[in-house]
Coordinates of C-alpha atoms in Angstrom, one line a residue:
X775 CA 45.0 -0.3 14.1
X776 CA 47.0 1.2 16.7
X777 CA 46.1 4.8 15.4
X778 CA 42.3 3.6 15.5
X779 CA 42.5 2.3 18.9
X780 CA 44.7 5.2 20.1
X781 CA 45.7 4.2 23.7
X782 CA 47.7 7.0 24.5
X783 CA 46.9 9.4 27.3
X784 CA 45.0 11.7 25.2
X785 CA 41.7 9.7 24.4
X786 CA 39.9 12.7 22.6
X787 CA 40.6 11.4 19.1
X788 CA 39.5 8.0 20.0
X789 CA 36.1 9.3 21.7
X790 CA 35.4 11.5 18.5
X791 CA 35.9 8.2 16.5
X792 CA 33.2 6.7 18.5
X793 CA 31.0 9.5 17.9
X794 CA 31.7 9.2 14.0
X795 CA 30.7 5.4 14.2
X796 CA 27.4 6.4 16.1
X797 CA 26.7 9.0 13.6
X798 CA 27.0 6.7 10.7
X799 CA 25.1 4.0 12.7
X800 CA 22.1 6.4 13.1
X801 CA 21.9 7.7 9.5
X802 CA 22.0 3.9 8.3
X803 CA 19.4 2.8 10.8
X804 CA 17.1 5.9 9.7
X805 CA 17.5 4.9 6.3
X806 CA 16.7 1.1 6.8
X807 CA 13.6 1.9 8.7
X808 CA 12.3 4.4 6.4
X809 CA 12.8 2.4 3.3
X810 CA 11.6 -0.7 4.9
X811 CA 8.3 1.1 6.0
X812 CA 7.8 2.6 2.6
X813 CA 8.5 -0.8 0.8
X814 CA 6.0 -2.3 3.1
X815 CA 3.5 0.6 2.5
X816 CA 3.7 0.0 -1.4
X817 CA 3.5 -3.7 -1.1
X818 CA 0.4 -3.7 1.0
X819 CA -1.2 -1.2 -0.8
X820 CA -0.8 -3.2 -3.8
X821 CA -2.1 -6.2 -2.1
X822 CA -5.3 -4.3 -1.0
X823 CA -5.8 -2.9 -4.6
X824 CA -5.4 -6.2 -6.2
X825 CA -7.4 -8.0 -3.4
X826 CA -10.5 -6.2 -4.0
X827 CA -10.2 -5.7 -7.5
X828 CA -9.1 -7.8 -10.5
X829 CA -5.5 -7.6 -12.2
X830 CA -7.1 -5.8 -15.0
X831 CA -10.0 -4.8 -17.1
X832 CA -11.3 -4.3 -20.7
X833 CA -13.1 -1.1 -21.7
X834 CA -14.6 0.0 -24.8
X835 CA -13.6 3.6 -25.4
X836 CA -16.8 4.5 -27.4
X837 CA -19.1 3.3 -24.7
X838 CA -20.1 0.2 -23.0
X839 CA -19.4 -3.4 -24.1
X840 CA -22.5 -5.0 -25.9
X841 CA -23.1 -8.8 -26.5
X842 CA -20.4 -9.2 -23.8
X843 CA -21.0 -13.2 -23.7
X844 CA -19.3 -13.2 -26.8
X845 CA -16.1 -11.2 -25.7
X846 CA -15.6 -13.2 -22.5
X847 CA -14.3 -16.5 -24.2
X848 CA -12.0 -14.5 -26.5
X849 CA -10.5 -13.0 -23.3
X850 CA -10.4 -16.1 -21.3
X851 CA -8.5 -17.7 -24.4
X852 CA -5.4 -15.5 -24.0
X853 CA -2.4 -17.2 -22.5
X854 CA -1.8 -16.2 -18.8
X855 CA -5.4 -15.4 -18.1
X856 CA -6.8 -17.4 -15.4
X857 CA -10.3 -16.1 -15.0
X858 CA -12.6 -13.5 -16.5
X859 CA -15.9 -11.8 -15.2
X860 CA -18.2 -9.0 -16.5
X861 CA -19.3 -6.0 -14.3
X862 CA -21.1 -2.8 -14.6
X863 CA -20.2 0.4 -12.6
X864 CA -22.4 3.3 -11.7
X865 CA -22.1 6.4 -9.2
X866 CA -25.1 6.4 -7.0
X867 CA -26.1 7.6 -3.6
X868 CA -27.1 5.4 -0.8
X869 CA -29.4 6.7 1.8
X870 CA -30.5 5.0 5.2
X871 CA -32.1 6.7 8.0
X872 CA -28.6 7.9 9.4
X873 CA -27.5 9.8 6.4
X874 CA -26.5 9.8 2.7
X875 CA -23.2 8.8 1.0
X876 CA -22.1 8.9 -2.7
X877 CA -20.4 5.5 -3.6
X878 CA -19.5 3.4 -6.7
X879 CA -22.0 0.6 -6.9
X880 CA -20.4 -2.4 -8.9
X881 CA -22.9 -4.9 -10.3
X882 CA -21.0 -8.6 -10.5
X883 CA -21.8 -11.9 -11.4
X884 CA -21.1 -13.8 -8.0
X885 CA -20.1 -17.1 -9.7
X886 CA -17.5 -15.5 -12.0
X887 CA -16.3 -12.6 -9.6
X888 CA -14.9 -14.9 -7.0
X889 CA -12.6 -16.1 -9.5
X890 CA -11.1 -12.6 -10.4
X891 CA -11.2 -10.9 -6.9
X892 CA -11.1 -11.7 -3.1
X893 CA -14.4 -10.0 -2.2
X894 CA -15.8 -13.1 -0.7
X895 CA -12.8 -13.5 1.4
X896 CA -12.8 -9.8 2.6
X897 CA -16.3 -10.5 4.3
X898 CA -15.2 -11.2 7.8
X899 CA -16.4 -10.4 11.4
X900 CA -15.9 -6.7 12.2
X901 CA -14.9 -5.1 15.6
X902 CA -17.6 -5.2 18.3
X903 CA -19.4 -7.7 20.3
X904 CA -21.9 -9.6 18.3
X905 CA -21.0 -7.9 14.9
X906 CA -22.0 -10.3 12.1
X907 CA -20.5 -9.7 8.5
X908 CA -23.2 -11.6 6.5
X909 CA -22.5 -13.9 3.8
X910 CA -21.4 -13.4 0.3
X911 CA -23.9 -16.1 -1.0
X912 CA -26.9 -14.1 0.0
X913 CA -25.9 -11.4 -2.8
X914 CA -27.5 -13.9 -5.3
X915 CA -30.0 -15.5 -2.8
X916 CA -32.4 -12.6 -1.5
X917 CA -34.6 -15.1 -0.2
X918 CA -32.2 -16.7 1.9
X919 CA -31.3 -13.4 3.2
X920 CA -35.0 -12.6 3.9
X921 CA -35.5 -15.8 5.9
X922 CA -32.3 -14.9 8.1
X923 CA -34.0 -11.3 8.6
X924 CA -37.3 -13.0 9.6
X925 CA -35.7 -15.4 12.0
X926 CA -33.4 -12.5 13.5
X927 CA -35.8 -9.6 13.5
X928 CA -36.5 -7.6 16.5
X929 CA -39.4 -8.5 18.7
X930 CA -41.2 -5.4 18.2
X931 CA -40.9 -5.8 14.4
X932 CA -42.3 -9.4 14.6
X933 CA -45.3 -8.4 16.6
X934 CA -47.7 -6.7 14.2
X935 CA -50.4 -6.4 17.0
X936 CA -48.1 -4.6 19.5
X937 CA -48.7 -1.1 20.5
X938 CA -45.2 0.1 19.1
X939 CA -45.7 -1.6 15.5
X940 CA -45.6 0.9 12.7
X941 CA -46.8 -0.5 9.4
X942 CA -45.2 2.4 7.3
X943 CA -41.9 1.7 9.2
X944 CA -41.8 -1.9 8.9
X945 CA -43.3 -2.4 5.4
X946 CA -39.8 -2.8 3.9
X947 CA -39.0 -5.6 6.3
X948 CA -41.9 -7.8 5.1
X949 CA -40.7 -8.8 1.7
X950 CA -37.4 -10.0 0.0
X951 CA -35.6 -7.6 -2.2
X952 CA -32.2 -7.3 -4.2
X953 CA -29.1 -7.7 -2.1
X954 CA -26.1 -5.3 -1.6
X955 CA -22.8 -5.5 0.0
X956 CA -21.4 -2.4 1.7
X957 CA -17.7 -1.6 2.8
X958 CA -17.1 -1.4 6.6
X959 CA -16.6 2.4 6.7
X960 CA -19.6 3.0 4.5
X961 CA -21.9 0.7 6.7
X962 CA -20.7 2.4 10.0
X963 CA -21.3 5.9 8.0
X964 CA -24.9 4.8 7.2
X965 CA -25.4 3.0 10.7
X966 CA -26.5 0.0 8.4
X967 CA -25.9 -3.7 9.5
X968 CA -26.7 -6.9 7.8
X969 CA -30.4 -7.3 7.2
X970 CA -30.9 -3.3 7.1
X971 CA -32.7 -1.9 4.2
X972 CA -31.0 1.1 2.2
X973 CA -32.2 3.2 -0.6
X974 CA -30.0 3.6 -3.8
X975 CA -30.5 6.6 -5.9
X976 CA -29.4 6.7 -9.4
X977 CA -29.2 10.5 -10.5
X978 CA -29.5 9.8 -14.2
X979 CA -31.1 6.3 -14.3
X980 CA -34.2 7.5 -15.7
X981 CA -32.6 9.1 -18.6
X982 CA -33.1 12.8 -19.5
X983 CA -36.5 14.6 -19.2
X984 CA -37.6 18.2 -20.1
X985 CA -36.0 19.5 -16.8
X986 CA -32.7 17.5 -17.0
X987 CA -31.7 14.0 -15.9
X988 CA -34.5 12.0 -14.1
X989 CA -33.3 10.1 -11.1
X990 CA -34.4 6.7 -10.1
X991 CA -34.4 4.9 -6.8
X992 CA -34.7 1.3 -5.4
X993 CA -34.5 -0.3 -2.1
X994 CA -31.8 -2.9 -1.5
X995 CA -31.1 -5.1 1.7
X996 CA -27.6 -5.4 3.1
X997 CA -26.4 -9.0 2.5
X998 CA -22.8 -8.6 3.8
X999 CA -19.9 -6.0 5.0
X1000 CA -16.6 -6.3 3.7
X1001 CA -13.4 -5.0 5.2
X1002 CA -10.5 -4.5 2.9
X1003 CA -8.5 -2.5 5.4
X1004 CA -8.1 0.3 2.7
X1005 CA -10.2 3.3 3.9
X1006 CA -11.1 4.8 0.5
X1007 CA -12.3 1.4 -0.7
X1008 CA -14.3 0.5 2.4
X1009 CA -16.1 3.8 2.2
X1010 CA -16.7 4.2 -1.4
X1011 CA -17.5 0.9 -2.8
X1012 CA -20.7 -1.2 -2.6
X1013 CA -21.7 -4.1 -4.8
X1014 CA -24.8 -5.8 -6.0
X1015 CA -25.6 -8.3 -8.7
X1016 CA -25.2 -7.6 -12.3
X1017 CA -28.7 -8.2 -13.4
X1018 CA -30.1 -6.1 -10.5
X1019 CA -27.8 -3.1 -11.5
X1020 CA -28.5 -3.6 -15.3
X1021 CA -32.1 -3.6 -14.6
X1022 CA -31.9 -0.5 -12.0
X1023 CA -29.7 1.4 -14.5
X1024 CA -32.3 0.5 -17.6
X1025 CA -29.4 -1.4 -19.5
X1026 CA -29.9 -4.1 -21.8
X1027 CA -29.2 -7.5 -20.5
X1028 CA -26.1 -8.1 -23.0
X1029 CA -24.6 -4.7 -22.3
X1030 CA -22.0 -4.2 -19.5
X1031 CA -19.5 -1.6 -18.4
X1032 CA -16.2 -3.5 -18.7
X1033 CA -14.7 -7.1 -18.5
X1034 CA -12.3 -7.7 -15.7
X1035 CA -9.8 -10.5 -15.6
X1036 CA -7.2 -12.2 -13.2
X1037 CA -3.8 -13.4 -14.4
X1038 CA -1.8 -16.5 -13.2
X1039 CA -0.4 -15.9 -9.8
X1040 CA 3.3 -16.0 -11.3
X1041 CA 2.5 -13.3 -13.8
X1042 CA 1.3 -10.6 -11.5
X1043 CA 4.1 -8.3 -12.1
X1044 CA 3.5 -9.1 -16.0
X1045 CA 0.0 -8.1 -16.2
X1046 CA 0.9 -5.4 -18.5
X1047 CA 2.3 -7.9 -21.2
X1048 CA -0.8 -10.1 -20.9
X1049 CA -2.9 -6.9 -21.2
X1050 CA -1.2 -6.3 -24.6
X1051 CA -2.0 -9.8 -25.6
X1052 CA -5.8 -9.3 -25.0
X1053 CA -5.9 -5.9 -26.7
X1054 CA -4.5 -7.4 -29.6
X1055 CA -7.0 -10.4 -29.4
X1056 CA -9.9 -8.2 -29.4
X1057 CA -8.6 -6.1 -32.6
X1058 CA -7.4 -2.9 -30.7
X1059 CA -9.5 0.1 -31.0
X1060 CA -12.0 0.8 -29.7
X1061 CA -11.1 -1.7 -26.9
X1062 CA -8.6 -0.7 -24.2
X1063 CA -6.9 -2.9 -21.7
X1064 CA -5.5 -1.5 -18.6
X1065 CA -3.7 -3.6 -15.8
X1066 CA -3.6 -2.8 -12.0
X1067 CA -0.6 -0.8 -12.1
X1068 CA -1.8 1.5 -15.0
X1069 CA -5.2 2.0 -13.2
X1070 CA -3.3 3.3 -10.1
X1071 CA -0.4 4.9 -11.9
X1072 CA -0.4 8.1 -10.2
X1073 CA -0.6 6.6 -6.6
X1074 CA 2.4 4.2 -7.3
X1075 CA 4.6 6.8 -9.0
X1076 CA 4.0 9.3 -6.1
X1077 CA 5.1 6.6 -3.8
X1078 CA 8.1 5.8 -5.7
X1079 CA 9.1 9.3 -5.9
X1080 CA 8.5 10.0 -2.2
X1081 CA 10.7 6.7 -1.5
X1082 CA 13.5 8.2 -3.5
X1083 CA 13.3 11.6 -2.0
X1084 CA 13.3 10.3 1.6
X1085 CA 16.6 8.2 0.5
X1086 CA 18.3 11.2 -0.5
X1087 CA 17.3 13.2 2.4
X1088 CA 18.2 10.7 5.0
X1089 CA 21.3 10.2 3.1
X1090 CA 22.2 13.7 4.5
X1091 CA 22.5 12.2 7.9
X1092 CA 25.0 10.0 6.8
X1093 CA 26.9 12.8 5.0
X1094 CA 26.8 14.7 8.3
X1095 CA 28.5 11.6 10.0
X1096 CA 31.1 11.8 7.2
X1097 CA 32.3 15.2 8.4
X1098 CA 32.7 13.6 11.8
X1099 CA 35.0 11.0 10.3
X1100 CA 36.9 13.7 8.3
X1101 CA 37.3 15.7 11.6
X1102 CA 38.5 12.6 13.5
X1103 CA 41.2 11.7 10.8
X1104 CA 42.5 15.5 10.7
X1105 CA 43.0 15.5 14.4
X1106 CA 44.6 12.0 14.0
X1107 CA 47.0 13.5 11.5
X1108 CA 47.9 16.5 13.6
X1109 CA 48.4 14.1 16.6
X1110 CA 50.7 11.7 14.5
X1111 CA 52.9 14.4 12.6
X1112 CA 56.1 13.1 14.0
X1113 CA 55.3 9.6 13.3
X1114 CA 54.2 10.3 9.7
X1115 CA 57.7 12.5 9.2
X1116 CA 59.6 9.4 10.6
X1117 CA 57.8 7.0 8.2
X1118 CA 58.6 9.2 5.3
X1119 CA 62.2 9.7 6.1
X1120 CA 62.4 5.9 6.3
X1121 CA 61.3 5.8 2.8
X1122 CA 57.5 5.3 3.2
X1123 CA 55.7 6.2 -0.2
X1124 CA 52.7 8.7 -0.1
X1125 CA 50.4 5.9 -1.1
X1126 CA 51.3 4.0 2.0
X1127 CA 50.7 7.2 4.5
X1128 CA 47.4 7.7 2.6
X1129 CA 46.5 4.1 3.0
X1130 CA 46.9 4.2 6.9
X1131 CA 44.3 7.0 7.2
X1132 CA 41.9 5.6 4.5
X1133 CA 42.0 2.5 6.1
X1134 CA 41.0 4.0 9.5
X1135 CA 38.5 6.0 7.9
X1136 CA 36.8 3.1 6.2
X1137 CA 37.0 1.1 9.3
X1138 CA 35.0 3.7 11.2
X1139 CA 32.5 4.0 8.3
X1140 CA 32.1 0.2 8.0
X1141 CA 31.8 -0.3 11.7
X1142 CA 29.1 2.4 11.7
X1143 CA 27.3 0.8 8.7
X1144 CA 27.1 -2.8 10.3
X1145 CA 25.9 -1.4 13.5
X1146 CA 23.5 0.7 11.6
X1147 CA 22.0 -2.0 9.5
X1148 CA 21.6 -4.2 12.5
X1149 CA 20.0 -1.6 14.5
X1150 CA 17.6 -0.8 11.5
X1151 CA 16.7 -4.5 11.4
X1152 CA 16.0 -4.7 15.0
X1153 CA 13.8 -1.6 14.9
X1154 CA 11.9 -2.9 11.9
X1155 CA 11.4 -6.3 13.9
X1156 CA 9.7 -4.2 16.6
X1157 CA 7.2 -2.2 14.6
X1158 CA 4.7 -5.2 14.5
X1159 CA 4.8 -5.1 18.3
X1160 CA 4.3 -1.4 18.4
X1161 CA 1.2 -1.9 16.0
X1162 CA -0.6 -3.9 18.7
X1163 CA -0.3 -1.0 21.4
X1164 CA -0.1 2.2 19.4
X1165 CA -2.3 3.9 16.8
X1166 CA 0.4 4.8 14.5
X1167 CA -1.5 5.7 11.3
X1168 CA -4.8 7.2 10.5
X1169 CA -6.4 5.0 8.1
X1170 CA -8.5 8.1 6.7
X1171 CA -5.2 9.6 5.6
X1172 CA -2.9 6.5 5.1
X1173 CA -5.5 4.0 3.8
X1174 CA -4.4 1.5 6.5
X1175 CA -4.4 1.6 10.4
X1176 CA -1.2 -0.4 10.9
X1177 CA 2.4 0.7 10.1
X1178 CA 3.7 -1.8 7.4
X1179 CA 7.4 -2.9 7.1
X1180 CA 9.2 -5.0 4.5
X1181 CA 13.0 -5.4 4.8
X1182 CA 14.5 -6.1 1.4
X1183 CA 18.1 -7.4 0.6
X1184 CA 18.5 -4.9 -2.2
X1185 CA 17.6 -2.0 0.2
X1186 CA 20.1 -3.0 2.7
X1187 CA 22.7 -3.6 0.1
X1188 CA 22.2 0.1 -1.4
X1189 CA 22.1 1.9 1.9
X1190 CA 25.5 -0.3 2.8
X1191 CA 27.3 0.8 -0.4
X1192 CA 26.1 4.5 -0.1
X1193 CA 27.2 4.6 3.5
X1194 CA 30.7 3.1 2.9
X1195 CA 31.3 5.2 -0.3
X1196 CA 30.5 8.4 1.6
X1197 CA 32.8 7.3 4.3
X1198 CA 35.5 6.7 1.9
X1199 CA 35.1 10.1 0.3
X1200 CA 35.5 11.7 3.9
X1201 CA 38.8 10.1 4.2
X1202 CA 40.5 11.7 1.2
X1203 CA 41.0 15.1 2.4
X1204 CA 42.6 14.1 5.7
X1205 CA 44.9 11.4 3.9
X1206 CA 45.9 13.6 1.2
X1207 CA 47.1 16.2 3.8
X1208 CA 48.9 13.4 5.7
X1209 CA 50.6 12.1 2.5
X1210 CA 51.8 15.7 1.5
X1211 CA 53.3 16.4 4.9
X1212 CA 57.1 17.0 4.3
X1213 CA 59.4 15.2 6.9
X1214 CA 61.2 18.3 7.7
X1215 CA 58.2 20.1 9.2
X1216 CA 57.4 17.0 11.1
X1217 CA 60.7 17.0 12.7
X1218 CA 61.7 20.6 12.9
X1219 CA 61.3 20.9 16.7
X1220 CA 62.9 17.6 17.5

């Protein structure tokens, strides 16, 4: 401890020691912040994916699922399954007066869908004065939506005898029609709000004619706008009723695209096991069951790889700080040559001399590690406050607008172990040099 404090007139060694502590602290803090942000990003991304979608789905590899009402009870009987629901999925184009966008239109059973996904909970007021998100119930109640539209219609749309009244323009507003729910980004892109009418075009809805696929189109009225916080989902997803999309796609009433299911909350991370049980219950091929992690396997694999790579890269900051520890100890050995020689002439063993400098190096590393962990935790705690005032992320690139953070004890422990281990390795060379010093060389000039 006396060597570490170094109260002699020459305080240069002590200064370099503090620089080494600061270097380790900065490296550790950077590791804590980056790993915590990436952990938070992965967790929040998973919550968004699971929130809008079910925990898994059952598909038929040879086509759609026929007589699905007989399959639903079989899936629901599997242990761990909390709810099931059918759905139809089609790639369509949605057109408004402001533009056109290609989306995935999902036909759902409103009564069953609320049990397997959080879509109804994602319908909430959007930014902007007077913004109205609509109602999930209107998806299955077009008449109720139409009554709301009549009550809230603009004055020029109500007055049919006014000079500005255009029958061709307003004819779509004068009847009830099938409802549709749009994502917030899609609604903004189409400049469409609740009560507005959009045209949905199915490029292959009419089958194949002499000149190729025959498209079909139908008008839908916007019943609600959902906001998941995930840019891609809010831009590329829309929802209608199962019956409406079956009719629009000219499908049989008992035919669907797939069955989605939700597992018990405590089995979320064990969804793959439940999926295997469902597949076995249905007799295997041609049925295939995929859980939420398998359906987004590439995304989560990329996040995991990026997290590992960032951990390795940022560890080099701590490695650079370890060179500061080594240089500090080397200068300390050079300054204490005489004392080392006296210790050895008094009978001190090599291990004792090594222990002095290894302990000094470990103390520098441990002090820097503790300081870095505390600094990293403080910085992570400040990130939510920064999110309120700064636009740290572009949702078009990162799926979310706020920088997420999640401090995990396992990450802190791993970072601490790595930092202290690197610090210990940095002490070996100077400690061995001190232990090998011959007493005669140290006392030669005295």
